[in-house]
Amino acid sequence: MNGAQALIRTLAGCGVEVCFANPGTSEMHFVAALDTVPEMRGVLCLSEGVVTGAADGYGRMTGRPAAVLLHLGPGLGNGLANLHNARRAATPLLAVVGDHATYHKRLDAPLESDIESLARPVSVWVRRSLRADDVAADAVDAVAAACAPPGGVATLILPADVSWTDGAQPATPRPPRRPAPVPDEVTGSAAKALRSGEPCIILLGGAGLREPALDAASRVAVATGARLFGETFPARHERGAGIPAVERIAYLAEFAMAQLKGARHLILAGARYPVSFFAYPGLPGSLGPGGCEVHVLAEPGDDVARALATLAGAVAAGAAPAAQPAQRPALPGGDLTAETAAAVIGALLPEGAIVSDEAVTSSVFLPAATAGAPPHDWLTLTGGAIGQGLPLAAGAAIASPGRPVIALEADGSAMYTIQALWTYAREGLDITTVIFSNRKYAILAMELQRVGASAAAGEAARGLLDLSAPALDFTALATGMGVPASRATTAPEFAAQLGKALAEPGPHLIEAIIP
Ligand SMILES: Cc1ncc(C[n+]2csc(CCOP(=O)(O)OP(=O)(O)O)c2C)c(N)n1
């Protein structure tokens, strides 16, 4: 058995069963080894941003890492933006980065680069395997690091000669580490705040936005009058009819400050303290109200659900959670806009859907329109690096066979990793993609004003935010990659096309032309 075979066998033994890949020459023994380990499914993606974003979606849905296979420093570099998003999502993910043979590095061949330095900022763990004998043990350490709560990117650098050298053996998996229990005095201090009669907010993040944490948090809110919010961009938010509804903190700082206003105690359950996405002249970066006491009930790597259950036991005995009632918007007539499109999506969202939301400005109306739809998961752009939504949907679909996946995607963001559509078609993934085609970088037109740069901005500036000439033809792009596609220009057209796409298995794309 060579190093690559021992590595892949070890990974499969550790529960790593999918490898999203874009390989090169230094990874050829890894590629060849896939045929000897049928438990590992290789999934080809046509750019590294798709590879890493798909692994993020897979990890968010399974709680287990997918592997990615990347080609030296440049391959890793192409995948970095979505590794950054995965880091922000605390997704378990194993990045295998192929490298030149150990003895070839001194020659400074064209693809030679400093892989460690590229990997470190997005990784919780980085190691270079130096011998075929070590690679399997390194893989076990890598998986343990990726899975250590709350999860992260572990990067294993794999020299070509470590892959091809014979005499390697698989290593035994280690049981994953459990989330850390929250000490009684911490839950006790939060309980004291909740009993004080002073206004409290509980801010949920990470596992706090999943069941059973949501039920416990809702019981606390019902019993004490505390207000519940979710972090602005959660990795995975379980929501819909029957699940306690949690409004997310707004992206715009002014709105977020209004939501948090009046709180005397801010209890963080798996969430970070809320800060403004960017600095704006004259606005604070810290969004909590002045004088508000912060209680860290649970860090993201702690047992958030257990801490909330303990808290509910202390302050909410006998209280029932407030379940979101089932309700859907009526199908609208008339023009297609971000608002009517959201109503259509809310009216038709299927039970058990997984939504990848990178609709940017068009996502504003989606939370309210879908709040009472059947239970579903909502995945968001955790790290602000656009080009994540389409790859994320691919990984979520591969992680969750049988569940419908819906990618809600802004046109500008879609173009970063549009190659994901080819992987949808090749793998036959049940993904319905909606492109919100407003033919501009709308959010940046708004930000131009908000940062105070609009007075100086003229034709040249507006040109950098405009996507209208030539108009992107998303139906042609999709069909060119094997995904059936249609274009909607009215709300009823959109409803008919979405209904049809959701009813048929396999990938579909709808280009929604909106103002
Ligand atoms: C990797 C990366 N590059 C650039 C940006 C800056 N950026 C933020 S939003 C945006 C454009 C978004 O336009 P679109 O996806 O069409 O959504 P819209 O604002 O029109 O709703 C850009 C370029 C970013 N966030 N991430």
Coordinates of C-alpha atoms and ligand atoms in Angstrom, one line a residue:
M1 CA 0.0 0.0 0.0
N2 CA 1.4 3.4 -0.9
G3 CA 1.0 6.6 1.1
A4 CA -2.0 7.8 -0.9
Q5 CA -3.9 4.6 -0.4
A6 CA -3.1 4.5 3.3
L7 CA -4.3 8.1 3.6
I8 CA -7.6 7.6 1.8
R9 CA -8.3 4.3 3.7
T10 CA -7.6 6.1 7.0
L11 CA -9.8 9.0 6.0
A12 CA -12.7 6.6 5.1
G13 CA -12.2 4.8 8.4
C14 CA -12.5 8.2 10.2
G15 CA -15.9 8.8 8.4
V16 CA -14.5 11.1 5.7
E17 CA -16.4 9.7 2.7
V18 CA -16.5 12.5 0.1
C19 CA -13.5 14.2 -1.5
F20 CA -14.3 17.4 -3.6
A21 CA -11.4 17.6 -5.9
N22 CA -9.6 19.6 -8.5
P23 CA -6.3 17.7 -9.0
G24 CA -3.0 18.2 -10.7
T25 CA 0.1 16.2 -11.5
S26 CA 1.4 16.1 -7.9
E27 CA -1.9 14.5 -6.8
M28 CA -2.0 11.7 -9.4
H29 CA -1.3 8.9 -6.9
F30 CA -4.1 10.2 -4.7
V31 CA -6.4 10.2 -7.7
A32 CA -5.3 6.6 -8.6
A33 CA -5.8 5.5 -5.1
L34 CA -9.6 6.4 -5.2
D35 CA -10.2 3.2 -7.2
T36 CA -8.7 1.1 -4.4
V37 CA -11.0 2.7 -1.7
P38 CA -14.6 2.6 -3.0
E39 CA -15.8 4.1 0.3
M40 CA -14.4 7.4 -0.7
R41 CA -16.5 9.3 -3.3
G42 CA -14.5 11.7 -5.5
V43 CA -16.5 14.7 -6.8
L44 CA -14.9 16.8 -9.5
C45 CA -15.4 20.5 -9.3
L46 CA -14.2 22.8 -12.1
S47 CA -12.6 25.4 -9.9
E48 CA -11.2 25.4 -6.4
G49 CA -13.8 27.9 -5.1
V50 CA -16.4 25.2 -5.9
V51 CA -14.3 22.5 -4.3
T52 CA -14.0 24.4 -1.0
G53 CA -17.5 25.8 -0.9
A54 CA -19.0 22.4 -1.5
A55 CA -17.0 20.9 1.3
D56 CA -18.3 23.7 3.6
G57 CA -21.9 22.9 2.6
Y58 CA -21.3 19.2 3.2
G59 CA -19.7 19.7 6.6
R60 CA -22.5 22.1 7.7
M61 CA -25.2 19.4 6.9
T62 CA -23.4 16.3 8.2
G63 CA -21.3 17.7 11.0
R64 CA -18.5 15.5 9.5
P65 CA -15.6 16.8 7.4
A66 CA -15.5 16.3 3.7
A67 CA -12.0 16.2 2.2
V68 CA -10.9 18.6 -0.5
L69 CA -8.1 17.9 -2.9
L70 CA -6.2 21.0 -4.1
H71 CA -3.2 21.4 -6.3
L72 CA -0.2 23.1 -4.5
G73 CA -0.3 26.7 -3.5
P74 CA -2.1 28.1 -6.5
G75 CA -5.0 25.6 -6.1
L76 CA -5.2 26.4 -2.4
G77 CA -5.1 30.1 -3.2
N78 CA -8.0 29.7 -5.6
G79 CA -10.0 28.0 -2.9
L80 CA -9.1 30.4 -0.1
A81 CA -12.2 32.7 -0.1
N82 CA -14.5 29.7 0.5
L83 CA -12.1 28.3 3.1
H84 CA -12.4 31.6 4.8
N85 CA -16.2 31.3 4.8
A86 CA -15.9 27.7 6.1
R87 CA -13.6 29.0 8.9
R88 CA -16.3 31.6 9.8
A89 CA -18.9 28.9 9.8
A90 CA -16.7 26.7 12.0
T91 CA -17.2 23.9 9.5
P92 CA -15.2 20.7 10.0
L93 CA -13.2 20.4 6.7
L94 CA -10.1 18.5 5.7
A95 CA -7.9 20.2 3.1
V96 CA -5.4 17.9 1.4
V97 CA -3.0 20.1 -0.6
G98 CA -0.7 18.2 -2.9
D99 CA 2.9 19.4 -3.2
H100 CA 6.1 18.6 -5.1
A101 CA 8.1 15.6 -4.0
T102 CA 10.2 16.4 -0.9
Y103 CA 13.5 16.3 -2.9
H104 CA 12.1 18.4 -5.8
K105 CA 11.3 21.4 -3.7
R106 CA 14.9 22.7 -3.7
L107 CA 14.8 23.1 -7.5
D108 CA 12.2 25.9 -7.2
A109 CA 10.1 24.5 -10.1
P110 CA 7.3 26.8 -11.4
L111 CA 4.5 25.7 -9.1
E112 CA 6.8 25.9 -6.0
S113 CA 5.2 28.2 -3.3
D114 CA 4.8 28.7 0.4
I115 CA 1.7 26.5 1.0
E116 CA 1.9 26.7 4.8
S117 CA 1.7 30.5 4.7
L118 CA -1.4 30.4 2.5
A119 CA -3.1 27.8 4.6
R120 CA -2.4 29.1 8.1
P121 CA -4.9 32.0 8.3
V122 CA -7.9 29.8 7.4
S123 CA -6.8 26.7 9.2
V124 CA -7.0 25.5 12.8
W125 CA -4.2 22.9 12.0
V126 CA -1.5 22.7 9.3
R127 CA 1.0 19.9 8.9
R128 CA 3.2 18.6 6.1
S129 CA 3.5 14.8 5.9
L130 CA 7.1 13.9 5.5
R131 CA 7.1 10.2 5.1
A132 CA 4.7 7.6 3.7
D133 CA 5.0 5.8 7.1
D134 CA 3.5 8.9 8.8
V135 CA 0.8 10.0 6.5
A136 CA -2.0 7.8 8.0
A137 CA -1.3 9.0 11.6
D138 CA -1.1 12.6 10.2
A139 CA -4.6 12.0 8.7
V140 CA -6.0 10.9 12.0
D141 CA -4.6 14.0 13.7
A142 CA -6.0 16.2 10.9
V143 CA -9.5 14.8 11.2
A144 CA -9.4 15.2 15.0
A145 CA -8.3 18.8 14.6
A146 CA -11.1 19.5 12.0
C147 CA -13.7 17.9 14.3
A148 CA -12.5 19.5 17.5
P149 CA -15.6 21.6 18.6
P150 CA -16.8 23.8 17.1
G151 CA -15.0 22.6 14.0
G152 CA -12.5 24.1 11.6
V153 CA -10.3 23.6 8.5
A154 CA -7.4 21.2 9.0
T155 CA -4.8 21.4 6.2
L156 CA -2.6 18.4 5.4
I157 CA 0.2 19.1 2.9
L158 CA 0.9 16.0 0.9
P159 CA 4.2 15.7 -1.1
A160 CA 4.0 13.6 -4.2
D161 CA 6.7 11.1 -3.0
V162 CA 4.8 10.6 0.3
S163 CA 1.8 9.6 -1.9
W164 CA 3.7 7.2 -4.1
T165 CA 6.1 5.5 -1.7
D166 CA 5.1 2.0 -0.7
G167 CA 5.0 0.4 2.7
A168 CA 2.4 2.6 4.4
Q169 CA -0.4 1.3 6.6
P170 CA -3.8 2.8 7.6
A171 CA -4.1 4.2 11.1
T172 CA -6.9 3.7 13.6
P173 CA -9.5 6.5 14.0
R174 CA -9.9 8.4 17.2
P175 CA -13.3 9.2 18.7
P176 CA -14.2 12.9 18.2
R177 CA -13.9 15.3 21.1
R178 CA -17.2 16.4 22.7
P179 CA -18.2 20.0 23.1
A180 CA -17.0 21.4 26.4
P181 CA -19.6 21.4 29.2
V182 CA -20.5 24.8 30.6
P183 CA -19.8 25.2 34.3
D184 CA -22.7 25.7 36.7
E185 CA -21.5 29.1 37.8
V186 CA -21.8 30.3 34.2
T187 CA -25.4 29.2 33.7
G188 CA -26.0 30.4 37.2
S189 CA -24.9 33.9 36.4
A190 CA -27.1 34.0 33.2
A191 CA -30.0 32.7 35.3
K192 CA -29.4 35.5 37.8
A193 CA -29.6 38.2 35.0
L194 CA -32.7 36.6 33.6
R195 CA -34.4 36.7 37.0
S196 CA -33.3 40.3 37.7
G197 CA -36.3 41.8 36.0
E198 CA -34.0 43.9 33.8
P199 CA -34.3 43.7 30.0
C200 CA -32.4 40.7 28.6
I201 CA -31.5 39.5 25.1
I202 CA -30.3 36.0 24.3
L203 CA -28.2 36.0 21.1
L204 CA -28.0 32.5 19.6
G205 CA -25.3 31.3 17.2
G206 CA -23.7 28.1 16.0
A207 CA -25.5 25.1 17.5
G208 CA -27.8 27.6 19.3
L209 CA -29.8 28.0 16.1
R210 CA -30.6 24.3 15.8
E211 CA -32.9 22.0 17.7
P212 CA -32.9 21.2 20.7
A213 CA -31.2 24.5 21.6
L214 CA -34.0 26.6 20.0
D215 CA -36.7 24.9 22.1
A216 CA -34.7 25.6 25.3
A217 CA -34.0 29.2 24.4
S218 CA -37.6 29.8 23.5
R219 CA -38.8 28.3 26.9
V220 CA -36.4 30.8 28.6
A221 CA -37.8 33.7 26.5
V222 CA -41.4 32.7 27.2
A223 CA -40.8 32.3 31.0
T224 CA -38.7 35.4 31.5
G225 CA -39.6 37.9 28.8
A226 CA -36.1 37.9 27.4
R227 CA -35.9 38.7 23.7
L228 CA -34.3 36.1 21.4
F229 CA -32.1 36.9 18.4
G230 CA -29.9 34.9 16.0
E231 CA -26.5 35.9 14.7
T232 CA -26.6 37.8 11.4
F233 CA -25.1 35.1 9.2
P234 CA -25.5 31.7 10.7
A235 CA -23.9 28.5 9.2
R236 CA -27.1 26.6 9.6
H237 CA -30.4 27.9 11.0
E238 CA -33.3 25.4 11.6
R239 CA -36.6 27.2 11.1
G240 CA -40.1 27.0 9.9
A241 CA -43.5 25.8 11.2
G242 CA -43.4 24.1 14.6
I243 CA -39.9 25.5 15.4
P244 CA -39.4 28.6 17.6
A245 CA -38.9 31.6 15.3
V246 CA -35.7 33.6 15.9
E247 CA -35.2 36.9 14.1
R248 CA -31.6 37.4 13.0
I249 CA -29.6 40.5 13.9
A250 CA -29.7 42.9 10.9
Y251 CA -26.8 43.4 8.5
L252 CA -27.2 47.2 8.7
A253 CA -25.7 48.6 11.9
E254 CA -28.4 51.1 12.5
F255 CA -31.1 48.4 12.3
A256 CA -29.0 46.0 14.5
M257 CA -28.7 48.8 17.1
A258 CA -32.4 49.3 17.1
Q259 CA -33.0 45.6 17.7
L260 CA -30.5 45.5 20.6
K261 CA -31.7 48.8 22.1
G262 CA -32.8 48.8 25.7
A263 CA -31.0 45.5 26.7
R264 CA -29.4 45.6 30.1
H265 CA -28.0 42.0 29.7
L266 CA -26.8 40.4 26.6
I267 CA -26.5 36.6 26.9
L268 CA -24.3 35.0 24.2
A269 CA -25.2 31.4 23.4
G270 CA -22.8 30.1 20.7
A271 CA -22.7 33.6 19.2
R272 CA -20.0 36.3 19.2
Y273 CA -20.7 39.8 20.5
P274 CA -22.5 41.7 17.6
V275 CA -20.3 44.1 15.6
S276 CA -20.9 46.1 12.5
F277 CA -19.9 44.3 9.2
F278 CA -17.8 47.4 8.2
A279 CA -16.8 50.6 9.8
Y280 CA -18.9 53.6 8.7
P281 CA -17.9 57.2 9.4
G282 CA -19.7 58.4 12.5
L283 CA -21.2 55.0 13.5
P284 CA -20.0 52.7 16.2
G285 CA -18.6 49.3 15.4
S286 CA -19.8 47.7 18.6
L287 CA -23.6 47.3 18.3
G288 CA -24.7 46.4 21.9
P289 CA -26.2 49.3 23.9
G290 CA -23.8 51.2 26.3
G291 CA -23.9 49.8 29.8
C292 CA -25.2 46.5 28.7
E293 CA -23.6 43.6 30.7
V294 CA -22.4 40.7 28.5
H295 CA -22.7 37.1 29.7
V296 CA -21.0 34.5 27.7
L297 CA -23.2 31.5 28.4
A298 CA -21.5 29.3 25.8
E299 CA -18.6 29.8 23.4
P300 CA -19.1 28.3 19.9
G301 CA -17.1 25.2 21.0
D302 CA -19.1 24.7 24.1
D303 CA -22.1 22.5 24.6
V304 CA -24.5 25.3 23.7
A305 CA -27.7 23.1 23.6
R306 CA -26.9 21.7 27.1
A307 CA -26.2 25.1 28.5
L308 CA -29.5 26.4 27.3
A309 CA -31.3 23.3 28.6
T310 CA -29.7 23.8 32.0
L311 CA -30.7 27.5 31.9
A312 CA -34.3 26.6 30.9
G313 CA -34.4 24.1 33.8
A314 CA -33.4 26.9 36.2
V315 CA -35.7 29.7 35.0
A316 CA -38.3 28.2 32.8
A317 CA -39.6 25.0 34.5
G318 CA -43.0 24.2 33.1
A319 CA -42.8 26.7 30.2
A320 CA -43.4 25.5 26.7
P321 CA -41.5 26.8 23.7
A322 CA -43.3 29.2 21.4
A323 CA -43.6 27.3 18.1
Q324 CA -43.9 29.2 14.9
P325 CA -47.4 28.7 13.4
A326 CA -47.7 27.3 9.9
Q327 CA -48.4 30.1 7.4
R328 CA -47.4 30.9 3.9
P329 CA -47.8 34.0 1.7
A330 CA -50.4 33.9 -1.1
L331 CA -49.0 33.5 -4.6
P332 CA -48.7 37.1 -5.9
G333 CA -49.6 38.4 -9.3
G334 CA -48.0 41.2 -11.2
D335 CA -44.4 42.2 -11.6
L336 CA -41.5 40.1 -10.5
T337 CA -39.5 41.9 -7.8
A338 CA -37.3 40.7 -5.0
E339 CA -40.4 41.1 -2.8
T340 CA -42.8 39.1 -5.0
A341 CA -40.1 36.5 -5.7
A342 CA -39.8 36.0 -1.9
A343 CA -43.5 35.5 -1.6
V344 CA -43.5 32.9 -4.3
I345 CA -40.6 31.1 -2.6
G346 CA -42.4 31.3 0.8
A347 CA -45.6 29.9 -0.8
L348 CA -43.8 26.9 -2.5
L349 CA -40.8 26.1 -0.2
P350 CA -41.0 22.3 0.2
E351 CA -40.7 20.5 3.6
G352 CA -37.2 19.6 4.5
A353 CA -35.7 22.0 2.1
I354 CA -32.1 23.2 2.5
V355 CA -31.7 26.8 1.4
S356 CA -28.4 28.3 0.4
D357 CA -28.9 32.0 0.7
E358 CA -26.5 34.2 -1.2
A359 CA -29.2 36.5 -2.6
V360 CA -27.5 39.6 -1.1
T361 CA -29.9 42.6 -1.4
S362 CA -32.7 40.3 -2.8
S363 CA -32.6 38.2 0.4
V364 CA -34.2 41.1 2.5
F365 CA -37.8 39.8 2.1
L366 CA -37.0 36.1 2.4
P367 CA -36.9 35.6 6.1
A368 CA -40.4 36.9 6.7
A369 CA -41.8 35.2 3.6
T370 CA -40.5 31.8 4.6
A371 CA -40.9 32.0 8.4
G372 CA -44.0 29.8 8.6
A373 CA -43.1 27.5 5.7
P374 CA -42.6 23.8 6.5
P375 CA -39.4 23.0 8.5
H376 CA -36.2 23.7 6.6
D377 CA -32.5 24.6 7.0
W378 CA -31.2 28.0 6.1
L379 CA -27.5 28.3 5.3
T380 CA -25.9 31.8 4.9
L381 CA -22.7 33.5 3.7
T382 CA -20.8 33.3 7.0
G383 CA -17.6 35.1 6.0
G384 CA -18.8 37.8 3.6
A385 CA -16.7 36.4 0.7
I386 CA -19.1 36.1 -2.1
G387 CA -19.1 33.1 -4.5
Q388 CA -20.2 30.7 -1.8
G389 CA -23.9 30.0 -2.4
L390 CA -23.7 27.8 -5.5
P391 CA -20.9 25.6 -4.3
L392 CA -22.4 25.4 -0.8
A393 CA -25.6 24.0 -2.3
A394 CA -23.7 21.3 -4.1
G395 CA -22.1 20.1 -0.9
A396 CA -25.4 20.3 1.0
A397 CA -27.1 18.2 -1.7
I398 CA -24.4 15.5 -1.6
A399 CA -24.6 15.5 2.2
S400 CA -28.4 15.2 2.2
P401 CA -29.8 12.9 -0.5
G402 CA -33.5 13.0 -0.6
R403 CA -33.8 16.6 0.6
P404 CA -34.6 19.4 -1.9
V405 CA -31.9 22.0 -2.1
I406 CA -32.6 25.6 -3.2
A407 CA -29.8 28.0 -4.1
L408 CA -31.0 31.6 -3.9
E409 CA -28.3 33.5 -5.6
A410 CA -27.6 37.1 -6.6
D411 CA -26.3 37.5 -10.2
G412 CA -23.0 39.1 -9.3
S413 CA -22.2 36.6 -6.6
A414 CA -23.2 33.7 -8.9
M415 CA -20.5 34.6 -11.4
Y416 CA -17.6 33.9 -9.0
T417 CA -18.2 30.1 -8.9
I418 CA -20.8 29.5 -11.7
Q419 CA -18.9 26.3 -12.6
A420 CA -20.8 24.7 -9.7
L421 CA -23.7 24.2 -12.1
W422 CA -21.6 21.6 -14.0
T423 CA -21.1 19.6 -10.8
Y424 CA -24.9 19.8 -10.2
A425 CA -25.5 18.3 -13.6
R426 CA -22.8 15.7 -13.5
E427 CA -23.8 14.4 -10.1
G428 CA -27.6 14.7 -10.8
L429 CA -28.1 16.9 -7.7
D430 CA -31.7 17.9 -6.8
I431 CA -30.9 21.6 -6.6
T432 CA -33.2 24.4 -7.8
T433 CA -31.2 27.6 -8.4
V434 CA -32.9 31.0 -8.5
I435 CA -30.7 33.7 -9.9
F436 CA -31.9 37.2 -8.8
S437 CA -30.8 39.0 -11.9
N438 CA -30.8 42.8 -11.1
R439 CA -27.8 43.3 -13.4
K440 CA -25.8 45.3 -10.9
Y441 CA -23.8 45.1 -7.7
A442 CA -26.8 46.6 -5.9
I443 CA -25.4 46.4 -2.4
L444 CA -22.3 48.3 -3.4
A445 CA -24.4 51.1 -4.8
M446 CA -25.9 51.4 -1.3
E447 CA -22.5 51.1 0.4
L448 CA -21.1 53.8 -1.8
Q449 CA -23.5 56.1 -0.1
R450 CA -23.2 54.7 3.4
V451 CA -19.5 55.1 3.6
G452 CA -19.8 58.7 2.3
A453 CA -18.2 58.2 -1.1
S454 CA -21.2 58.9 -3.3
A455 CA -20.6 62.7 -3.7
A456 CA -17.3 62.0 -5.5
A457 CA -18.7 59.1 -7.5
G458 CA -19.7 59.6 -11.1
E459 CA -19.9 57.6 -14.4
A460 CA -16.6 55.8 -13.8
A461 CA -17.7 54.7 -10.3
R462 CA -21.1 53.6 -11.4
G463 CA -19.5 51.6 -14.2
L464 CA -17.8 49.4 -11.7
L465 CA -21.1 48.5 -10.1
D466 CA -23.0 47.7 -13.3
L467 CA -23.5 44.3 -14.9
S468 CA -26.0 45.2 -17.6
A469 CA -23.8 45.5 -20.7
P470 CA -23.5 42.8 -21.9
A471 CA -26.4 41.3 -19.9
L472 CA -25.4 37.9 -18.5
D473 CA -27.6 35.2 -20.0
F474 CA -27.9 32.7 -17.1
T475 CA -30.2 30.4 -19.0
A476 CA -27.4 30.0 -21.6
L477 CA -24.8 29.6 -19.0
A478 CA -26.8 26.9 -17.2
T479 CA -27.8 24.9 -20.3
G480 CA -24.2 25.1 -21.4
M481 CA -23.3 23.2 -18.3
G482 CA -26.1 20.7 -18.5
V483 CA -28.6 22.3 -16.2
P484 CA -32.1 22.9 -17.7
A485 CA -33.0 26.6 -17.3
S486 CA -35.8 29.1 -17.8
R487 CA -36.3 32.9 -17.4
A488 CA -39.1 34.6 -15.5
T489 CA -40.2 38.2 -15.9
T490 CA -43.5 38.2 -14.0
A491 CA -44.5 36.8 -10.6
P492 CA -46.9 34.2 -12.0
E493 CA -44.2 33.0 -14.5
F494 CA -41.8 32.6 -11.7
A495 CA -44.3 30.7 -9.6
A496 CA -45.0 28.3 -12.5
Q497 CA -41.4 27.7 -13.2
L498 CA -40.4 27.3 -9.6
G499 CA -43.3 24.8 -9.0
K500 CA -42.2 22.8 -12.0
A501 CA -38.5 22.8 -11.0
L502 CA -39.3 21.7 -7.5
A503 CA -41.5 18.9 -8.7
E504 CA -38.9 17.4 -11.0
P505 CA -35.8 15.7 -9.6
G506 CA -32.3 17.0 -10.6
P507 CA -31.0 20.4 -11.1
H508 CA -32.9 23.4 -12.6
L509 CA -32.1 27.1 -12.9
I510 CA -34.5 30.0 -13.0
E511 CA -33.2 33.4 -14.0
A512 CA -35.5 35.8 -12.2
I513 CA -35.3 39.2 -13.9
I514 CA -35.9 41.8 -11.2
P515 CA -35.5 45.6 -11.1
Ligands
LIG1 C1 -14.7 37.6 -2.5 C2 -15.4 38.9 -2.5 N1 -15.1 39.8 -3.5 C3 -15.7 41.0 -3.5 C4 -16.6 41.3 -2.5 C5 -17.2 42.7 -2.5 N2 -18.7 42.6 -2.8 C6 -19.6 42.6 -1.8 S1 -21.1 42.5 -2.4 C7 -20.6 42.5 -4.0 C8 -21.5 42.5 -5.2 C9 -22.8 41.8 -4.9 O1 -23.6 41.9 -6.1 P1 -24.7 40.8 -6.3 O2 -24.2 39.5 -6.0 O3 -25.1 41.0 -7.7 O4 -25.8 41.1 -5.3 P2 -26.7 42.5 -5.2 O5 -25.9 43.4 -4.4 O6 -26.9 43.0 -6.6 O7 -28.0 42.0 -4.5 C10 -19.2 42.6 -4.1 C11 -18.4 42.6 -5.3 C12 -16.9 40.3 -1.6 N3 -17.7 40.5 -0.6 N4 -16.3 39.2 -1.6

